[in-house]
PDB file of C-alpha atoms in Angstrom:
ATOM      1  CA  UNK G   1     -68.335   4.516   8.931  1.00 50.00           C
ATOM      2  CA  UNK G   2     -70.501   6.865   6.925  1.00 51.00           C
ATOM      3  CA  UNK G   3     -69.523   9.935   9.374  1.00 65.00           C
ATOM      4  CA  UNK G   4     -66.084   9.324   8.708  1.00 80.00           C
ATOM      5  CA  UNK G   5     -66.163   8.912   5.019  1.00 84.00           C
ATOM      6  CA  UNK G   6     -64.098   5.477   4.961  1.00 87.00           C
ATOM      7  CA  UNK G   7     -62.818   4.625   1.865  1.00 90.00           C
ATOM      8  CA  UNK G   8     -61.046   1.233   2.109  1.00 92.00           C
ATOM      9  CA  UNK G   9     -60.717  -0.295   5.106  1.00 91.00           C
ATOM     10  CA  UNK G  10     -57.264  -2.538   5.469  1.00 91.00           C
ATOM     11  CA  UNK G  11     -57.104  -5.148   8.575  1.00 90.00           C
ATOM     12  CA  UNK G  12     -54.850  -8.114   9.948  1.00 88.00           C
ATOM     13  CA  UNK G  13     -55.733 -11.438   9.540  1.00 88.00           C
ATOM     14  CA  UNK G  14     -56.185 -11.675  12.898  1.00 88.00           C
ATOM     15  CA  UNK G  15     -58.269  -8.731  13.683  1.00 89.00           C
ATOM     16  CA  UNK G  16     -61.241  -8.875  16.012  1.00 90.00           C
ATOM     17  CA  UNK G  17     -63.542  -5.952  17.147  1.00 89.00           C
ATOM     18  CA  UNK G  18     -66.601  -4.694  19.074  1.00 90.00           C
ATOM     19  CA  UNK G  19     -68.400  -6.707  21.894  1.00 93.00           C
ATOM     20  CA  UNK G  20     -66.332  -9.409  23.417  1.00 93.00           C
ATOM     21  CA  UNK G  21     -63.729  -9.100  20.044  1.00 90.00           C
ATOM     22  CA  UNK G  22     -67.026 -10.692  17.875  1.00 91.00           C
ATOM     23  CA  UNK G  23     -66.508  -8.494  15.106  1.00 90.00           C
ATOM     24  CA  UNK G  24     -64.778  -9.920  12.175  1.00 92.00           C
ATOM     25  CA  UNK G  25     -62.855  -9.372   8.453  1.00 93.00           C
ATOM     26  CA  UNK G  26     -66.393 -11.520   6.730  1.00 93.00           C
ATOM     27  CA  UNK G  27     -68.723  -9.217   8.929  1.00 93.00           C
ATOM     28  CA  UNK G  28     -67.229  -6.433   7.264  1.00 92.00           C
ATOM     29  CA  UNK G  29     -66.920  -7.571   3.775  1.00 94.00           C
ATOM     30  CA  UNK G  30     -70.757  -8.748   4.546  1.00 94.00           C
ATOM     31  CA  UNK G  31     -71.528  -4.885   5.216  1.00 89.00           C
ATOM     32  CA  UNK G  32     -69.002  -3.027   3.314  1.00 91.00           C
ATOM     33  CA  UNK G  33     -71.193  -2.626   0.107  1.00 90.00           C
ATOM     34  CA  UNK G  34     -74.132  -1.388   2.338  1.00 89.00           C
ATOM     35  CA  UNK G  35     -71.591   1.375   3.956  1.00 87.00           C
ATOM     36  CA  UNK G  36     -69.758   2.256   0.693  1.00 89.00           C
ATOM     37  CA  UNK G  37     -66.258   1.324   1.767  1.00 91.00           C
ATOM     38  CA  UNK G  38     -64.272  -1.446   0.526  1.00 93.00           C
ATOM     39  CA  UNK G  39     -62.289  -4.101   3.393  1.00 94.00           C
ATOM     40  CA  UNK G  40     -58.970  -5.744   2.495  1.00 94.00           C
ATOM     41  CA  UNK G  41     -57.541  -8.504   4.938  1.00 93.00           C
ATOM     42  CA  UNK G  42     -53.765  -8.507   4.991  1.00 89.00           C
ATOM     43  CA  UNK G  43     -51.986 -12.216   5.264  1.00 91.00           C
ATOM     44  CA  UNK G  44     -49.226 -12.460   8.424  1.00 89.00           C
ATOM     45  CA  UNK G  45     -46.136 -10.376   7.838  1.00 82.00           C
ATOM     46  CA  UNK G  46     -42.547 -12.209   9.628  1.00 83.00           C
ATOM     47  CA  UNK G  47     -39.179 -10.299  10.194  1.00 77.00           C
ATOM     48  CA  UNK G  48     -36.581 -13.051  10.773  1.00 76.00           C
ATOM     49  CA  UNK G  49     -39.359 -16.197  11.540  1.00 81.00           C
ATOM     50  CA  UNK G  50     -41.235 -13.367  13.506  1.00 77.00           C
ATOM     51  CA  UNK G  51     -45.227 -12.779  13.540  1.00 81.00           C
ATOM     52  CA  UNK G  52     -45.567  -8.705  13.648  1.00 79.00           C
ATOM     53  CA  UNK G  53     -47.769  -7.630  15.734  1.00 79.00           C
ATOM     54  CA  UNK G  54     -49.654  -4.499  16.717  1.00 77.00           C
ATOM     55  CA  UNK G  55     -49.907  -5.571  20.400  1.00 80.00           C
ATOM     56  CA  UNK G  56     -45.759  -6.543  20.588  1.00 77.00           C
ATOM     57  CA  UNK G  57     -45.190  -3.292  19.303  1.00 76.00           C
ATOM     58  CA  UNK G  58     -47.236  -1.322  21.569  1.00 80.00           C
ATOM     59  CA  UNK G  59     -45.642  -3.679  24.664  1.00 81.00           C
ATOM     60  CA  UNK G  60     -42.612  -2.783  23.300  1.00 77.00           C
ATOM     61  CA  UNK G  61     -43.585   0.688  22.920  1.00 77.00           C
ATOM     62  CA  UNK G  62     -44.976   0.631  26.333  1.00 84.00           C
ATOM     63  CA  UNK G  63     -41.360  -0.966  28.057  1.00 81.00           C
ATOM     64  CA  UNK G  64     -39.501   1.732  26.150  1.00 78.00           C
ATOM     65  CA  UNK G  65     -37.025  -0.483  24.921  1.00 70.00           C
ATOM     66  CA  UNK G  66     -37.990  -1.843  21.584  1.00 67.00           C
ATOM     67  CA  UNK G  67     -34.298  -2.521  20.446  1.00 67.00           C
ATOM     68  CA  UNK G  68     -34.394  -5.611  22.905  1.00 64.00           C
ATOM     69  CA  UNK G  69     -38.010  -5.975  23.865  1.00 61.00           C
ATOM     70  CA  UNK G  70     -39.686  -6.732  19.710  1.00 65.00           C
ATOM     71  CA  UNK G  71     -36.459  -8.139  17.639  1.00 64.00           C
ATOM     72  CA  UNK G  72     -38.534  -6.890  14.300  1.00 63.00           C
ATOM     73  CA  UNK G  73     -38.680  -3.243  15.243  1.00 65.00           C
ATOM     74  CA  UNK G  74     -35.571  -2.944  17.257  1.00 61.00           C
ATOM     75  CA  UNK G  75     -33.374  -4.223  14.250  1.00 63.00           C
ATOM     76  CA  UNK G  76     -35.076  -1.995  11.797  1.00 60.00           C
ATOM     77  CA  UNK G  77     -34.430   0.896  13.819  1.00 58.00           C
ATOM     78  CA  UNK G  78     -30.895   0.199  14.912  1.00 55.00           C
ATOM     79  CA  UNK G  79     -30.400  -0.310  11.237  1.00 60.00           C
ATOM     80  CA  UNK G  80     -32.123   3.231  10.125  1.00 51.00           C
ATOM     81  CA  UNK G  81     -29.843   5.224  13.225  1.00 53.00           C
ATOM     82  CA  UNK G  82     -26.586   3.122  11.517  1.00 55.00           C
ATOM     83  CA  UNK G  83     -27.385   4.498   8.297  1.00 57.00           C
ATOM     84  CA  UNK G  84     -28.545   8.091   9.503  1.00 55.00           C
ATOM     85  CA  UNK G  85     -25.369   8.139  11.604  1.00 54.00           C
ATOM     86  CA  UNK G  86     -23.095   7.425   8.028  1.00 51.00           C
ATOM     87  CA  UNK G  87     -25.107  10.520   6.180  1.00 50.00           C
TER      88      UNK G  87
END
């Protein structure tokens, strides 16, 4: 973290990390003083009743057809081409 020069680190509530996804948010508030960064967890975030996700999107990403394969991300970008399309 040091090498880097981390300021503020900002996770999901669900984030794991390192060996066999031990790592957690309380590890790294536990060690944030000693590193000089500070660690923010961020609560769930829904679209329509729907958990985003980092691994949906990349899926989604992956399938090349996020309009129909994440609802969330498909929606917000058929709604950003709509409104690009008007200008």
């Amino acid at each position: 973290m040091e090498t880097i020069g981390t300021k503020k680190l900002v996770i999901g509530y669900d984030h794991r990390f390192g060996h066999n996804r031990e790592g957690s948010f309380e590890q790294l508030k536990l060690n944030a003083t000693s590193y000089g960064f500070e660690v923010e967890e961020i609560p769930r975030q829904d679209v329509d009743h729907i958990g985003v996700s980092s691994s949906k999107i990349r899926q989604a990403l992956e399938k090349s057809d996020i309009e129909n394969s994440y609802p969330p991300i498909g929606e917000t970008l058929h709604d950003y081409r709509t409104s690009s399309a008007r200008r």
